[in-house]
Short mmCIF file of C-alpha atoms and ligand atoms in Angstrom, two decimals:
data_model
loop_
_atom_site.label_atom_id
_atom_site.label_comp_id
_atom_site.label_asym_id
_atom_site.label_seq_id
_atom_site.Cartn_x
_atom_site.Cartn_y
_atom_site.Cartn_z
CA MET A 1 31.02 9.93 -25.47
CA ALA A 2 32.40 6.57 -24.35
CA GLU A 3 32.80 3.88 -26.97
CA GLN A 4 29.77 1.60 -26.81
CA LEU A 5 30.29 -2.08 -26.06
CA TRP A 6 27.94 -2.83 -28.97
CA GLY A 7 29.34 -0.10 -31.27
CA GLY A 8 30.64 -2.40 -34.07
CA ARG A 9 27.77 -2.08 -36.54
CA PHE A 10 27.27 1.65 -35.98
CA THR A 11 28.79 4.50 -37.89
CA LYS A 12 27.53 7.23 -35.57
CA SER A 13 27.57 7.59 -31.81
CA THR A 14 24.22 7.75 -30.03
CA ASP A 15 22.44 11.10 -29.96
CA GLU A 16 22.94 12.77 -26.54
CA MET A 17 19.25 13.03 -25.75
CA ILE A 18 18.44 9.50 -26.92
CA ASN A 19 21.34 8.25 -24.89
CA GLU A 20 20.01 9.85 -21.75
CA PHE A 21 16.47 8.70 -22.51
CA GLN A 22 17.32 5.05 -22.86
CA ALA A 23 19.86 4.76 -20.04
CA SER A 24 18.87 3.02 -16.82
CA ILE A 25 22.07 3.39 -14.82
CA HIS A 26 20.60 6.04 -12.50
CA PHE A 27 18.21 3.47 -11.09
CA ASP A 28 19.59 0.02 -11.89
CA LYS A 29 22.91 0.76 -10.19
CA ARG A 30 21.31 -0.41 -6.98
CA MET A 31 21.56 -3.97 -8.34
CA TYR A 32 25.37 -3.82 -8.44
CA HIS A 33 25.81 -6.55 -5.82
CA GLU A 34 23.56 -8.94 -7.71
CA ASP A 35 25.24 -8.07 -11.01
CA ILE A 36 28.69 -8.83 -9.62
CA ALA A 37 27.61 -12.03 -7.82
CA GLY A 38 25.88 -13.19 -11.02
CA SER A 39 28.94 -12.44 -13.16
CA ILE A 40 31.27 -14.28 -10.77
CA ALA A 41 29.01 -17.35 -10.88
CA HIS A 42 28.83 -17.11 -14.68
CA ALA A 43 32.62 -16.80 -15.08
CA GLU A 44 33.26 -19.74 -12.74
CA MET A 45 30.77 -21.85 -14.67
CA LEU A 46 32.39 -20.88 -18.01
CA SER A 47 35.73 -21.96 -16.62
CA GLN A 48 34.38 -25.23 -15.18
CA CYS A 49 32.90 -26.01 -18.61
CA ASN A 50 36.22 -25.17 -20.28
CA ILE A 51 34.69 -22.26 -22.19
CA ILE A 52 37.19 -19.80 -20.70
CA SER A 53 40.54 -20.59 -19.05
CA ALA A 54 40.97 -20.90 -15.30
CA GLU A 55 43.46 -18.07 -15.51
CA ASP A 56 40.97 -15.71 -17.18
CA CYS A 57 38.34 -16.75 -14.67
CA LYS A 58 40.65 -15.82 -11.80
CA LYS A 59 41.37 -12.42 -13.37
CA ILE A 60 37.65 -11.83 -13.90
CA THR A 61 36.57 -12.78 -10.38
CA THR A 62 39.36 -10.77 -8.72
CA GLY A 63 38.59 -7.85 -11.00
CA LEU A 64 34.89 -8.00 -10.16
CA LYS A 65 35.62 -8.12 -6.43
CA ASN A 66 37.78 -5.01 -6.81
CA ILE A 67 34.92 -3.26 -8.61
CA LEU A 68 32.62 -4.21 -5.75
CA GLN A 69 35.05 -2.48 -3.40
CA GLU A 70 35.18 0.58 -5.64
CA ILE A 71 31.38 0.83 -5.71
CA GLU A 72 31.04 0.32 -1.98
CA ASN A 73 33.66 2.88 -1.02
CA GLY A 74 32.23 5.39 -3.48
CA THR A 75 35.15 5.65 -5.92
CA PHE A 76 33.41 3.99 -8.89
CA SER A 77 32.22 6.47 -11.45
CA PHE A 78 28.94 5.53 -13.11
CA SER A 79 28.45 6.70 -16.67
CA THR A 80 25.19 7.33 -18.49
CA ASP A 81 26.98 6.66 -21.78
CA LEU A 82 27.36 3.06 -20.63
CA GLU A 83 23.57 2.75 -20.28
CA ASP A 84 23.15 0.36 -17.40
CA ILE A 85 24.80 -1.35 -14.46
CA HIS A 86 25.78 -4.35 -16.58
CA MET A 87 27.81 -2.39 -19.10
CA ASN A 88 29.24 0.01 -16.52
CA ILE A 89 30.73 -2.91 -14.63
CA GLU A 90 31.85 -4.85 -17.71
CA LYS A 91 33.57 -1.81 -19.21
CA ARG A 92 35.40 -1.06 -15.96
CA LEU A 93 36.45 -4.71 -15.70
CA THR A 94 37.97 -4.66 -19.15
CA GLU A 95 39.75 -1.38 -18.38
CA ASN A 96 41.25 -3.00 -15.29
CA ILE A 97 42.12 -6.53 -16.45
CA GLY A 98 42.27 -6.25 -20.25
CA GLU A 99 41.27 -9.01 -22.65
CA ALA A 100 40.01 -11.45 -20.00
CA GLY A 101 37.29 -8.91 -19.18
CA GLY A 102 36.07 -9.19 -22.76
CA ARG A 103 35.48 -12.93 -22.28
CA LEU A 104 33.02 -12.54 -19.41
CA HIS A 105 30.01 -11.93 -21.63
CA THR A 106 30.52 -15.23 -23.54
CA ALA A 107 27.25 -17.21 -23.72
CA ARG A 108 25.34 -14.41 -22.05
CA SER A 109 23.13 -11.49 -23.06
CA ARG A 110 22.06 -8.50 -21.05
CA ASN A 111 18.56 -9.88 -21.44
CA ASP A 112 19.24 -12.93 -19.27
CA GLN A 113 21.71 -10.93 -17.16
CA VAL A 114 19.18 -8.29 -16.17
CA ALA A 115 16.62 -11.01 -15.51
CA LEU A 116 19.10 -12.76 -13.21
CA ASP A 117 19.96 -9.57 -11.33
CA THR A 118 16.33 -8.63 -10.87
CA HIS A 119 15.40 -12.10 -9.63
CA MET A 120 18.19 -11.98 -7.08
CA TYR A 121 17.29 -8.45 -6.05
CA VAL A 122 13.61 -9.25 -5.58
CA ARG A 123 14.51 -12.39 -3.64
CA ARG A 124 16.72 -10.40 -1.25
CA GLU A 125 14.25 -7.56 -0.80
CA THR A 126 11.36 -9.95 -0.30
CA THR A 127 13.26 -11.36 2.66
CA ALA A 128 13.82 -7.86 4.02
CA VAL A 129 10.13 -7.03 3.64
CA GLU A 130 9.07 -10.24 5.38
CA LYS A 131 11.35 -9.42 8.29
CA LEU A 132 9.71 -6.01 8.64
CA ILE A 133 6.24 -7.57 8.42
CA LEU A 134 7.19 -9.91 11.25
CA ASN A 135 8.40 -6.95 13.35
CA LEU A 136 5.08 -5.21 12.83
CA GLN A 137 3.19 -8.40 13.69
CA GLN A 138 5.19 -8.49 16.91
CA ALA A 139 4.20 -4.88 17.65
CA PHE A 140 0.51 -5.75 17.17
CA VAL A 141 0.86 -8.70 19.54
CA GLU A 142 2.65 -6.56 22.14
CA THR A 143 -0.06 -3.90 21.89
CA ALA A 144 -2.77 -6.53 22.21
CA LYS A 145 -1.11 -7.91 25.35
CA LYS A 146 -0.41 -4.50 26.86
CA TYR A 147 -4.08 -3.52 26.63
CA SER A 148 -5.61 -6.94 27.22
CA ASP A 149 -8.38 -5.59 29.51
CA VAL A 150 -9.58 -2.76 27.28
CA ILE A 151 -13.14 -3.02 25.95
CA MET A 152 -14.21 -0.93 22.99
CA PRO A 153 -17.17 -0.80 20.66
CA GLY A 154 -16.73 -2.90 17.55
CA TYR A 155 -18.20 -1.14 14.52
CA THR A 156 -20.19 -1.93 11.42
CA HIS A 157 -21.11 0.93 9.08
CA LEU A 158 -18.94 3.01 11.45
CA GLN A 159 -21.81 2.67 13.96
CA ARG A 160 -21.21 1.10 17.35
CA ALA A 161 -22.21 -2.54 16.91
CA GLN A 162 -21.08 -4.91 19.69
CA PRO A 163 -18.55 -4.67 22.52
CA ILE A 164 -15.18 -6.23 21.68
CA LEU A 165 -11.75 -6.43 23.21
CA PHE A 166 -9.31 -3.86 21.86
CA SER A 167 -6.80 -6.76 21.64
CA HIS A 168 -9.20 -8.59 19.34
CA HIS A 169 -9.15 -5.56 17.05
CA MET A 170 -5.33 -5.46 17.10
CA LEU A 171 -5.12 -9.16 16.33
CA ALA A 172 -7.33 -8.75 13.27
CA TYR A 173 -4.47 -6.72 11.81
CA PHE A 174 -2.04 -9.39 12.92
CA SER A 175 -4.01 -11.90 10.84
CA MET A 176 -3.96 -9.65 7.78
CA LEU A 177 -0.21 -9.29 8.11
CA SER A 178 0.15 -13.08 8.39
CA ARG A 179 -1.46 -13.40 4.98
CA ASP A 180 0.83 -10.65 3.67
CA PHE A 181 3.81 -12.59 4.98
CA SER A 182 2.62 -15.72 3.28
CA ARG A 183 1.97 -13.86 0.03
CA PHE A 184 5.58 -12.60 0.04
CA LYS A 185 6.70 -16.15 0.78
CA GLY A 186 4.90 -17.13 -2.43
CA VAL A 187 6.60 -14.29 -4.30
CA TYR A 188 9.95 -15.57 -3.06
CA GLU A 189 9.20 -19.12 -4.18
CA ARG A 190 8.14 -18.12 -7.68
CA CYS A 191 11.07 -15.71 -7.96
CA ASP A 192 13.54 -18.42 -6.97
CA ILE A 193 14.11 -19.54 -10.59
CA MET A 194 17.37 -18.98 -12.45
CA PRO A 195 17.09 -17.36 -15.91
CA LEU A 196 20.79 -17.10 -16.89
CA GLY A 197 21.77 -19.24 -19.86
CA ALA A 198 18.73 -18.18 -21.85
CA GLY A 199 21.04 -15.86 -23.76
CA ALA A 200 19.31 -13.13 -25.71
CA LEU A 201 16.26 -15.35 -26.21
CA ALA A 202 17.10 -18.75 -27.69
CA GLY A 203 19.81 -20.27 -25.50
CA THR A 204 23.44 -20.47 -26.54
CA THR A 205 25.77 -22.47 -28.79
CA PHE A 206 28.27 -22.89 -25.94
CA PRO A 207 28.27 -26.02 -23.76
CA ILE A 208 27.22 -24.16 -20.60
CA ASN A 209 25.94 -25.77 -17.41
CA ARG A 210 23.09 -23.77 -15.96
CA LYS A 211 22.81 -26.00 -12.92
CA ILE A 212 26.25 -24.85 -11.77
CA VAL A 213 25.15 -21.20 -11.85
CA ALA A 214 21.86 -22.01 -10.13
CA ASP A 215 23.67 -23.88 -7.35
CA LYS A 216 26.26 -21.16 -6.84
CA LEU A 217 23.52 -18.55 -6.53
CA ASN A 218 21.25 -20.76 -4.41
CA PHE A 219 18.37 -20.94 -6.83
CA ALA A 220 15.78 -23.66 -6.27
CA ASP A 221 14.96 -24.04 -9.96
CA ILE A 222 16.01 -23.12 -13.53
CA TYR A 223 13.77 -21.67 -16.26
CA SER A 224 13.08 -24.47 -18.69
CA ASN A 225 12.16 -22.18 -21.59
CA SER A 226 14.63 -19.51 -22.69
CA LEU A 227 12.00 -17.21 -24.18
CA ASP A 228 10.06 -17.27 -20.92
CA ALA A 229 13.26 -16.75 -18.91
CA VAL A 230 14.04 -13.38 -20.51
CA SER A 231 10.51 -12.05 -20.79
CA ASP A 232 8.94 -13.21 -17.53
CA ARG A 233 8.09 -10.37 -15.18
CA ASP A 234 5.44 -12.28 -13.23
CA TYR A 235 7.55 -12.09 -10.09
CA VAL A 236 7.62 -8.28 -10.36
CA MET A 237 3.85 -8.18 -10.84
CA GLU A 238 3.40 -10.57 -7.92
CA PHE A 239 5.71 -8.56 -5.70
CA LEU A 240 3.79 -5.39 -6.52
CA SER A 241 0.48 -7.09 -6.00
CA ALA A 242 1.53 -8.47 -2.60
CA ALA A 243 2.87 -4.99 -1.80
CA SER A 244 -0.41 -3.36 -2.84
CA ILE A 245 -2.47 -5.65 -0.62
CA LEU A 246 -0.06 -5.03 2.26
CA MET A 247 -0.42 -1.27 1.76
CA VAL A 248 -4.21 -1.60 1.64
CA HIS A 249 -4.01 -3.24 5.06
CA LEU A 250 -1.74 -0.52 6.42
CA SER A 251 -4.08 2.04 4.92
CA ARG A 252 -7.04 0.55 6.77
CA ILE A 253 -5.34 0.69 10.16
CA SER A 254 -4.17 4.19 9.20
CA GLU A 255 -7.73 5.30 8.69
CA GLU A 256 -8.66 3.92 12.12
CA ILE A 257 -5.68 5.48 13.86
CA THR A 258 -6.38 8.83 12.23
CA LEU A 259 -10.00 8.66 13.37
CA TRP A 260 -9.16 7.38 16.85
CA CYS A 261 -6.85 10.26 17.65
CA SER A 262 -9.39 12.86 16.55
CA ARG A 263 -11.12 14.71 19.38
CA GLU A 264 -14.40 13.12 18.21
CA PHE A 265 -13.15 9.63 19.11
CA SER A 266 -10.28 10.39 21.45
CA PHE A 267 -9.61 6.64 21.81
CA ILE A 268 -5.84 6.87 21.58
CA GLU A 269 -2.96 9.27 22.00
CA LEU A 270 0.06 9.05 19.70
CA ASP A 271 3.54 9.80 20.94
CA ASP A 272 4.51 13.47 20.47
CA ALA A 273 7.64 12.24 18.71
CA HIS A 274 5.46 10.60 16.06
CA CYS A 275 3.27 13.60 15.20
CA THR A 276 3.78 17.04 13.74
CA GLY A 277 2.31 20.47 14.42
CA SER A 278 0.77 23.15 12.25
CA SER A 279 2.60 26.25 11.08
CA MET A 280 -0.50 28.34 11.79
CA MET A 281 -2.70 26.61 14.36
CA PRO A 282 -0.79 26.29 17.63
CA GLN A 283 -3.07 23.63 19.12
CA LYS A 284 -2.63 21.07 16.33
CA LYS A 285 -1.05 17.65 16.75
CA ASN A 286 -1.41 15.87 13.45
CA PRO A 287 -1.11 12.12 12.82
CA ASP A 288 1.05 12.54 9.70
CA VAL A 289 2.38 8.99 9.74
CA SER A 290 -0.99 7.30 9.39
CA GLU A 291 -2.10 9.86 6.81
CA LEU A 292 1.06 9.45 4.74
CA VAL A 293 0.94 5.67 4.80
CA ARG A 294 -2.69 5.88 3.67
CA GLY A 295 -1.58 8.30 0.95
CA LYS A 296 1.39 6.21 -0.20
CA THR A 297 -0.92 3.26 -0.79
CA GLY A 298 -2.08 5.02 -3.95
CA ARG A 299 1.36 5.13 -5.44
CA VAL A 300 2.11 1.48 -4.74
CA ILE A 301 -1.16 0.45 -6.39
CA GLY A 302 -0.16 2.79 -9.25
CA HIS A 303 3.11 0.89 -9.73
CA LEU A 304 1.17 -2.38 -9.91
CA MET A 305 -1.11 -0.94 -12.59
CA ALA A 306 1.93 0.35 -14.49
CA ILE A 307 3.71 -3.01 -14.71
CA LEU A 308 0.52 -4.88 -15.62
CA THR A 309 -0.10 -2.38 -18.38
CA THR A 310 3.51 -2.45 -19.59
CA VAL A 311 3.64 -6.21 -19.95
CA LYS A 312 0.06 -6.60 -21.20
CA GLY A 313 0.70 -6.14 -24.93
CA LEU A 314 4.31 -7.28 -25.18
CA PRO A 315 5.29 -9.87 -27.76
CA LEU A 316 8.02 -12.36 -26.82
CA ALA A 317 10.81 -12.11 -25.98
CA TYR A 318 12.78 -9.15 -24.57
CA ASN A 319 11.55 -5.67 -25.39
CA LYS A 320 13.03 -2.49 -24.01
CA ASP A 321 9.65 -1.74 -22.44
CA LEU A 322 10.71 -4.24 -19.79
CA GLN A 323 13.30 -1.82 -18.48
CA GLU A 324 10.26 0.04 -17.10
CA ASP A 325 9.82 -2.76 -14.55
CA LYS A 326 12.43 -1.38 -12.20
CA GLU A 327 11.62 2.14 -11.04
CA GLY A 328 8.15 1.21 -9.81
CA LEU A 329 9.54 -1.92 -8.20
CA PHE A 330 12.33 -0.04 -6.44
CA ASP A 331 10.04 2.75 -5.30
CA THR A 332 7.60 0.15 -3.97
CA ILE A 333 10.35 -1.63 -2.07
CA ASP A 334 11.47 1.64 -0.47
CA THR A 335 7.91 2.71 0.28
CA ILE A 336 6.74 -0.50 1.91
CA LYS A 337 9.92 -1.00 3.92
CA PHE A 338 9.76 2.54 5.27
CA SER A 339 6.02 2.32 5.96
CA LEU A 340 6.39 -0.97 7.84
CA ALA A 341 9.28 0.31 9.95
CA VAL A 342 7.53 3.57 10.78
CA TYR A 343 4.31 1.78 11.67
CA THR A 344 6.06 -0.52 14.10
CA GLN A 345 7.33 2.54 15.97
CA LEU A 346 4.00 4.30 15.82
CA LEU A 347 2.19 1.36 17.43
CA ARG A 348 4.80 1.00 20.14
CA GLY A 349 4.39 4.67 21.07
CA MET A 350 0.58 4.63 21.07
CA THR A 351 -1.37 5.07 24.34
CA VAL A 352 -4.86 3.62 24.51
CA LYS A 353 -7.50 5.47 26.55
CA LYS A 354 -9.28 2.64 28.31
CA ALA A 355 -11.91 4.78 30.06
CA VAL A 356 -12.92 6.60 26.89
CA MET A 357 -13.31 3.36 24.99
CA LEU A 358 -15.37 1.81 27.78
CA LYS A 359 -17.60 4.90 27.96
CA ALA A 360 -18.27 4.54 24.24
CA VAL A 361 -19.59 1.06 25.00
CA GLN A 362 -21.56 1.99 28.13
CA GLU A 363 -23.25 5.04 26.66
CA ASP A 364 -24.71 3.29 23.70
CA PHE A 365 -26.68 0.23 22.68
CA SER A 366 -23.93 -2.12 21.53
CA ASN A 367 -25.24 -4.65 24.07
CA ALA A 368 -28.62 -4.90 22.31
CA THR A 369 -27.68 -8.19 20.63
CA ASP A 370 -26.87 -9.58 24.08
CA LEU A 371 -30.33 -8.57 25.26
CA ALA A 372 -31.87 -10.50 22.38
CA ASP A 373 -29.55 -13.49 22.94
CA TYR A 374 -30.63 -13.50 26.63
CA LEU A 375 -34.27 -13.95 25.64
CA VAL A 376 -33.36 -16.67 23.13
CA LYS A 377 -31.58 -18.55 25.90
CA LYS A 378 -34.83 -18.30 27.92
CA GLY A 379 -36.71 -19.96 25.06
CA MET A 380 -37.89 -17.13 22.78
CA PRO A 381 -37.29 -17.51 19.00
CA PHE A 382 -34.50 -15.16 17.86
CA ARG A 383 -36.66 -13.14 15.45
CA GLN A 384 -39.09 -12.31 18.25
CA ALA A 385 -36.26 -11.59 20.70
CA HIS A 386 -34.72 -9.22 18.12
CA SER A 387 -37.99 -7.32 18.03
CA VAL A 388 -38.30 -7.11 21.84
CA ALA A 389 -34.70 -5.86 22.10
CA GLY A 390 -35.45 -3.28 19.39
CA LYS A 391 -38.46 -2.09 21.38
CA ALA A 392 -36.27 -1.89 24.50
CA VAL A 393 -33.82 0.34 22.60
CA HIS A 394 -36.68 2.50 21.35
CA TYR A 395 -38.04 2.80 24.91
CA CYS A 396 -34.59 3.84 26.16
CA ILE A 397 -34.12 6.47 23.46
CA LYS A 398 -37.56 7.93 24.31
CA ASN A 399 -36.81 7.95 28.03
CA LYS A 400 -33.15 9.01 27.76
CA LYS A 401 -31.80 5.83 29.31
CA TRP A 402 -29.37 3.05 28.45
CA LEU A 403 -30.36 -0.61 28.51
CA GLU A 404 -28.41 -1.19 31.70
CA ASP A 405 -30.43 1.57 33.44
CA LEU A 406 -33.77 -0.20 33.01
CA SER A 407 -35.31 -1.61 36.18
CA ILE A 408 -36.47 -5.19 36.35
CA ASP A 409 -40.08 -3.94 36.20
CA GLU A 410 -39.39 -2.03 33.03
CA PHE A 411 -37.79 -5.15 31.53
CA LYS A 412 -40.70 -7.34 32.59
CA LYS A 413 -43.11 -5.00 30.80
CA LEU A 414 -41.20 -5.79 27.61
CA SER A 415 -41.21 -9.55 28.20
CA LYS A 416 -42.09 -11.85 31.05
CA LEU A 417 -38.96 -13.89 30.32
CA PHE A 418 -36.70 -11.17 31.78
CA ASP A 419 -35.36 -11.97 35.23
CA THR A 420 -32.90 -10.48 37.72
CA ASP A 421 -29.93 -11.96 35.83
CA ILE A 422 -30.59 -9.62 32.85
CA HIS A 423 -28.33 -6.84 34.14
CA ALA A 424 -25.35 -9.16 34.35
CA ALA A 425 -26.10 -10.48 30.87
CA ILE A 426 -25.83 -7.07 29.23
CA ASN A 427 -22.91 -5.72 31.22
CA PRO A 428 -20.09 -4.97 28.68
CA GLU A 429 -17.54 -7.19 30.33
CA ASN A 430 -19.92 -10.17 30.25
CA CYS A 431 -20.95 -9.36 26.68
CA VAL A 432 -17.30 -9.79 25.75
CA LYS A 433 -16.75 -12.84 27.96
CA ASN A 434 -19.78 -14.63 26.53
CA ARG A 435 -18.66 -14.38 22.89
CA ASN A 436 -16.60 -17.48 23.36
CA SER A 437 -17.15 -19.14 19.99
CA TYR A 438 -13.93 -20.02 18.18
CA GLY A 439 -12.32 -16.82 16.86
CA GLY A 440 -14.69 -14.66 18.93
CA THR A 441 -13.81 -11.70 21.12
CA SER A 442 -13.91 -13.39 24.56
CA TYR A 443 -10.83 -13.16 26.79
CA GLU A 444 -10.33 -16.89 26.34
CA GLN A 445 -10.53 -16.77 22.55
CA VAL A 446 -8.22 -13.76 22.36
CA GLU A 447 -5.74 -15.64 24.56
CA ASN A 448 -6.00 -18.52 22.11
CA GLN A 449 -5.34 -16.15 19.20
CA LEU A 450 -2.25 -14.90 21.01
CA ASN A 451 -0.98 -18.47 21.30
CA ILE A 452 -1.61 -19.10 17.62
CA ALA A 453 0.16 -15.82 16.82
CA ARG A 454 3.21 -16.81 18.84
CA GLU A 455 3.47 -20.16 17.04
CA LEU A 456 3.06 -18.53 13.67
CA MET A 457 5.73 -15.93 14.39
CA ASP A 458 8.15 -18.71 15.38
CA LYS A 459 7.53 -20.41 12.04
CA GLU A 460 7.98 -17.15 10.16
CA GLN A 461 11.26 -16.53 11.99
CA GLN A 462 12.47 -20.03 11.04
CA LEU A 463 11.71 -19.31 7.40
CA LEU A 464 13.66 -16.04 7.58
CA ASP A 465 16.62 -17.91 9.12
CA SER A 466 16.54 -20.40 6.26
CA TYR A 467 16.56 -17.50 3.76
CA ASN A 468 19.55 -16.01 5.56
CA GLN A 469 21.50 -19.18 4.95
CA LYS A 470 20.81 -18.75 1.24
CA GLN A 471 22.11 -15.17 1.18
CA ILE A 472 24.80 -14.65 -1.45
CA ILE A 473 28.05 -13.42 0.05
CA ILE A 474 30.77 -12.32 -2.38
N1 LIG B 509 18.87 -2.06 -18.99
C1 LIG B 509 18.18 -3.10 -19.62
C2 LIG B 509 16.92 -3.48 -18.82
O1 LIG B 509 16.83 -3.10 -17.70
C3 LIG B 509 19.06 -4.30 -19.75
C4 LIG B 509 18.75 -5.18 -20.90
C5 LIG B 509 19.03 -4.51 -22.16
N2 LIG B 509 19.03 -5.36 -23.28
C6 LIG B 509 19.02 -4.87 -24.52
N3 LIG B 509 19.08 -5.69 -25.47
N4 LIG B 509 18.95 -3.59 -24.75
O2 LIG B 509 16.01 -4.10 -19.30
#
């Protein structure tokens, strides 16, 4: 059992099982970079404020950089006895540089230290997630452009409703992802606040300068209340909530992709490299990726519920319960990053079956609204036109025909307002072309959406570049 950094008031060493139970090193070690960057900034500030000597500061920063090397080349040995990443690093520092190492924790508590590390970690990972969202947005735009002439049935109630462009459908997902991007931008902004200097809960008796630390670590703001600084986990909840909504979006496209590659739909074909087979049924080609992403949505939502529930009844300020913020957060980060990356590939490898999609439009009644609209344009009130179109559909079902098969005489029997231009009006391509209201499915409107998408992606890229300039390099 290693000697605990807080062992002074204890007469016994920690029970083995309790020790293992309360340790977080096995998951919080992934914040080592943030912990070291934060400690370097803290030490430099202490020195600038004449709280520690410049000489000690130099020893500390060099020592911390050596530890960074040790961790990155795999020679650092992490110990459960030292609980967490903060104490593992501090203990090693003191072993290496002696007394100066013991001065690093002046005017600091692990409560504000862990808050600092987690803020920096979430900030960095939020950037990584946004980059992956942008890549997936790009894949949706590419797919929309690649299949710009494909017409498919749009659905309501999973029943064929009106003809739409397949690109229009793809761009709906682009729009959802744009909101996801902007939600993560909001997470970043509200996470960009510096908690260090709050101490354990009440601030510190030392003449520290928190602005120095904030500037060194590129924080936009500083927590103005020390109790809030150490007990705020809003940014974790917000990250998980943005992640849950993102996963819900991916789950919706997953459901569609899974349906579309079933024999019943047969609208798309996924790349062989993106599917798996069955150990028993030789014919199977299963869309595991879309199913798994749909499945993983549950666990991300679960992590959101967990953190909300954990924080819900907590009194101020720090409570050990808060250590439970990390595993769900880390698992969510891994899950959404992997899902986004995999989805980008899946889309790029997808083949769309134009003829099958068109057939699903032609051999159905998704042009019935267009039939009604035609009559309205000839002067009939919409309610009446709706009824005539309904009768036309009924007539077709009885006589095993589609609307386009009806002769002009048959149409005229339904209403005198029908003329020879009716066939053109209900032809799928024209049905699409005519839905030219802003945001509609017409070729022109979809082209407009593509232009908006391009502009938006440029802006998103600019934001990511500005984040990159704020990246902390040790
Ligand atoms: N490992 C702890 C956490 O993640 C660090 C803070 C511990 N502070 C304390 N007083 N025990 O929350």
